[in-house]
Amino acid sequence: MEREAGVARLFELHYSSMLRLAVLLGADDPENVVAEAYYQIYRRWRRLKDVAAAEAYLRSTVCNLTRMRIRHLQVARRHEEQPAPPPEATVTSAENTALLRDDQRVLIDALQQLPARQREALVLRHWLGLKEAEIAAAMGISRGSVKTHTSRGIAALTQAMETRR
């Protein structure tokens, strides 16, 4: 019962932020990535040494699953015999258009163009507000690498935003 209650509480508190994280990291199926992350934490709940660290474990799992999914898709696309047809132009709803200002769309487009590690570091830092140590743990890299990826990502975003103006 403790496991079910703990995972349910974690779901209530963090589902939307984990879904947002998966979307911002570029997952093509963010709901499935987050569902898989919750499943993995459910399976390993009894092995958690510190239940308070469950959120960090969940965040790290979402990052890793997204990264694995993106790699899988890249490999699958490389081995396709026929090139995929060009993607259809996505039509955004009037609601989304009204909610997203032009600068936000430009920023998200520029964010999607960054290398994966830079994008992850920026999303974890600026959208989730994590500290360097937490980002390093989530990404499985050193704090110095977090600083490097964050700095380079900010520089690239700044340049992309300035060139579009």
Short mmCIF file of C-alpha atoms in Angstrom, two decimals:
data_model
loop_
_atom_site.label_atom_id
_atom_site.label_comp_id
_atom_site.label_asym_id
_atom_site.label_seq_id
_atom_site.Cartn_x
_atom_site.Cartn_y
_atom_site.Cartn_z
CA MET A 1 0.00 0.00 0.00
CA GLU A 2 2.86 2.37 0.77
CA ARG A 3 4.21 1.99 -2.76
CA GLU A 4 0.83 2.69 -4.37
CA ALA A 5 0.24 5.73 -2.18
CA GLY A 6 3.75 7.06 -2.80
CA VAL A 7 3.56 6.71 -6.57
CA ALA A 8 0.02 8.17 -6.60
CA ARG A 9 1.23 11.18 -4.62
CA LEU A 10 4.22 11.56 -6.95
CA PHE A 11 1.86 11.42 -9.92
CA GLU A 12 -0.42 14.11 -8.49
CA LEU A 13 2.44 16.45 -7.73
CA HIS A 14 4.72 15.99 -10.73
CA TYR A 15 2.93 14.50 -13.73
CA SER A 16 2.42 17.78 -15.58
CA SER A 17 6.01 18.96 -15.01
CA MET A 18 7.39 15.59 -16.15
CA LEU A 19 5.20 15.72 -19.26
CA ARG A 20 6.41 19.26 -19.97
CA LEU A 21 9.99 18.09 -19.49
CA ALA A 22 9.55 15.26 -22.00
CA VAL A 23 7.97 17.64 -24.53
CA LEU A 24 10.72 20.22 -24.16
CA LEU A 25 13.41 17.57 -24.49
CA GLY A 26 11.93 16.58 -27.83
CA ALA A 27 10.11 13.32 -27.12
CA ASP A 28 7.85 12.33 -29.98
CA ASP A 29 5.52 10.52 -27.57
CA PRO A 30 5.87 12.36 -24.23
CA GLU A 31 2.86 10.69 -22.57
CA ASN A 32 4.35 7.25 -23.15
CA VAL A 33 7.77 8.36 -21.91
CA VAL A 34 6.29 9.71 -18.68
CA ALA A 35 4.09 6.64 -18.23
CA GLU A 36 7.14 4.41 -18.62
CA ALA A 37 9.04 6.51 -16.07
CA TYR A 38 6.23 6.12 -13.54
CA TYR A 39 6.11 2.40 -14.22
CA GLN A 40 9.85 2.10 -13.60
CA ILE A 41 9.67 4.01 -10.34
CA TYR A 42 6.70 1.87 -9.28
CA ARG A 43 8.71 -1.32 -9.94
CA ARG A 44 11.73 -0.03 -8.04
CA TRP A 45 9.92 1.74 -5.19
CA ARG A 46 11.05 -0.71 -2.50
CA ARG A 47 14.69 -0.30 -3.57
CA LEU A 48 14.64 3.48 -3.16
CA LYS A 49 16.96 4.36 -0.32
CA ASP A 50 15.37 7.77 0.15
CA VAL A 51 11.72 8.25 -0.79
CA ALA A 52 12.35 12.01 -0.87
CA ALA A 53 14.67 11.39 -3.82
CA ALA A 54 11.83 9.85 -5.85
CA GLU A 55 11.21 13.10 -7.76
CA ALA A 56 14.85 13.34 -8.79
CA TYR A 57 14.84 9.67 -9.81
CA LEU A 58 11.68 10.24 -11.84
CA ARG A 59 13.16 13.32 -13.55
CA SER A 60 16.34 11.43 -14.38
CA THR A 61 14.30 8.54 -15.76
CA VAL A 62 12.28 10.88 -18.00
CA CYS A 63 15.53 12.41 -19.33
CA ASN A 64 17.07 9.01 -19.99
CA LEU A 65 13.96 7.56 -21.62
CA THR A 66 13.58 10.59 -23.87
CA ARG A 67 17.24 10.41 -24.87
CA MET A 68 16.93 6.67 -25.60
CA ARG A 69 13.76 7.21 -27.64
CA ILE A 70 15.38 9.96 -29.73
CA ARG A 71 18.43 7.75 -30.37
CA HIS A 72 16.20 4.83 -31.34
CA LEU A 73 14.29 6.99 -33.81
CA GLN A 74 17.53 8.30 -35.33
CA VAL A 75 18.82 4.77 -35.88
CA ALA A 76 15.49 3.59 -37.26
CA ARG A 77 15.36 6.51 -39.68
CA ARG A 78 18.90 5.82 -40.87
CA HIS A 79 18.00 2.25 -41.71
CA GLU A 80 14.79 2.99 -43.55
CA GLU A 81 14.92 1.87 -47.16
CA GLN A 82 12.78 4.71 -48.38
CA PRO A 83 13.02 8.24 -47.08
CA ALA A 84 10.05 9.26 -45.03
CA PRO A 85 7.64 11.61 -46.75
CA PRO A 86 8.00 15.23 -45.67
CA PRO A 87 5.94 15.92 -42.56
CA GLU A 88 2.59 17.52 -43.12
CA ALA A 89 2.31 21.11 -42.04
CA THR A 90 0.97 21.05 -38.52
CA VAL A 91 -2.07 23.15 -37.93
CA THR A 92 -2.15 24.69 -34.51
CA SER A 93 -5.45 25.37 -32.91
CA ALA A 94 -6.67 28.91 -32.42
CA GLU A 95 -6.36 28.30 -28.70
CA ASN A 96 -2.65 27.43 -28.96
CA THR A 97 -2.01 30.32 -31.32
CA ALA A 98 -3.61 32.71 -28.90
CA LEU A 99 -1.62 31.34 -25.98
CA LEU A 100 1.79 31.31 -27.61
CA ARG A 101 3.24 34.64 -28.54
CA ASP A 102 5.55 34.85 -31.48
CA ASP A 103 8.65 35.14 -29.29
CA GLN A 104 7.71 31.96 -27.47
CA ARG A 105 7.30 30.03 -30.71
CA VAL A 106 10.65 31.32 -31.96
CA LEU A 107 12.30 30.35 -28.67
CA ILE A 108 10.85 26.85 -28.72
CA ASP A 109 11.89 26.40 -32.36
CA ALA A 110 15.42 27.54 -31.49
CA LEU A 111 15.44 25.25 -28.45
CA GLN A 112 14.53 22.27 -30.63
CA GLN A 113 17.50 23.05 -32.91
CA LEU A 114 20.03 22.80 -30.05
CA PRO A 115 22.07 19.63 -29.48
CA ALA A 116 20.32 17.26 -27.08
CA ARG A 117 22.62 17.84 -24.09
CA GLN A 118 22.39 21.62 -24.34
CA ARG A 119 18.60 21.41 -24.65
CA GLU A 120 18.37 19.09 -21.64
CA ALA A 121 20.58 21.31 -19.49
CA LEU A 122 18.58 24.44 -20.37
CA VAL A 123 15.20 22.80 -19.83
CA LEU A 124 16.22 21.38 -16.47
CA ARG A 125 17.76 24.68 -15.37
CA HIS A 126 15.35 27.29 -16.64
CA TRP A 127 12.02 25.51 -16.97
CA LEU A 128 12.29 23.25 -13.93
CA GLY A 129 14.55 25.54 -11.89
CA LEU A 130 16.99 22.83 -10.86
CA LYS A 131 20.41 23.53 -9.41
CA GLU A 132 23.64 22.43 -11.11
CA ALA A 133 24.07 19.41 -8.86
CA GLU A 134 20.51 18.24 -9.55
CA ILE A 135 20.97 18.72 -13.29
CA ALA A 136 24.24 16.80 -13.20
CA ALA A 137 22.52 13.94 -11.39
CA ALA A 138 19.57 13.92 -13.79
CA MET A 139 21.78 13.95 -16.88
CA GLY A 140 24.53 11.71 -15.49
CA ILE A 141 27.31 14.23 -16.14
CA SER A 142 29.63 16.42 -14.06
CA ARG A 143 28.71 19.89 -12.78
CA GLY A 144 31.36 21.40 -15.05
CA SER A 145 29.71 19.78 -18.06
CA VAL A 146 26.38 21.20 -16.94
CA LYS A 147 27.92 24.67 -16.89
CA THR A 148 29.42 24.16 -20.35
CA HIS A 149 26.20 22.85 -21.90
CA THR A 150 24.12 25.59 -20.29
CA SER A 151 26.48 28.35 -21.37
CA ARG A 152 26.72 27.12 -24.95
CA GLY A 153 22.96 26.60 -25.14
CA ILE A 154 22.23 30.12 -23.91
CA ALA A 155 24.70 31.55 -26.42
CA ALA A 156 23.08 29.61 -29.28
CA LEU A 157 19.56 30.64 -28.21
CA THR A 158 20.62 34.27 -27.91
CA GLN A 159 22.10 34.20 -31.39
CA ALA A 160 19.00 32.48 -32.84
CA MET A 161 16.67 35.01 -31.20
CA GLU A 162 18.73 37.97 -32.43
CA THR A 163 18.92 36.72 -36.01
CA ARG A 164 15.14 36.32 -36.19
CA ARG A 165 14.47 39.90 -35.16
#
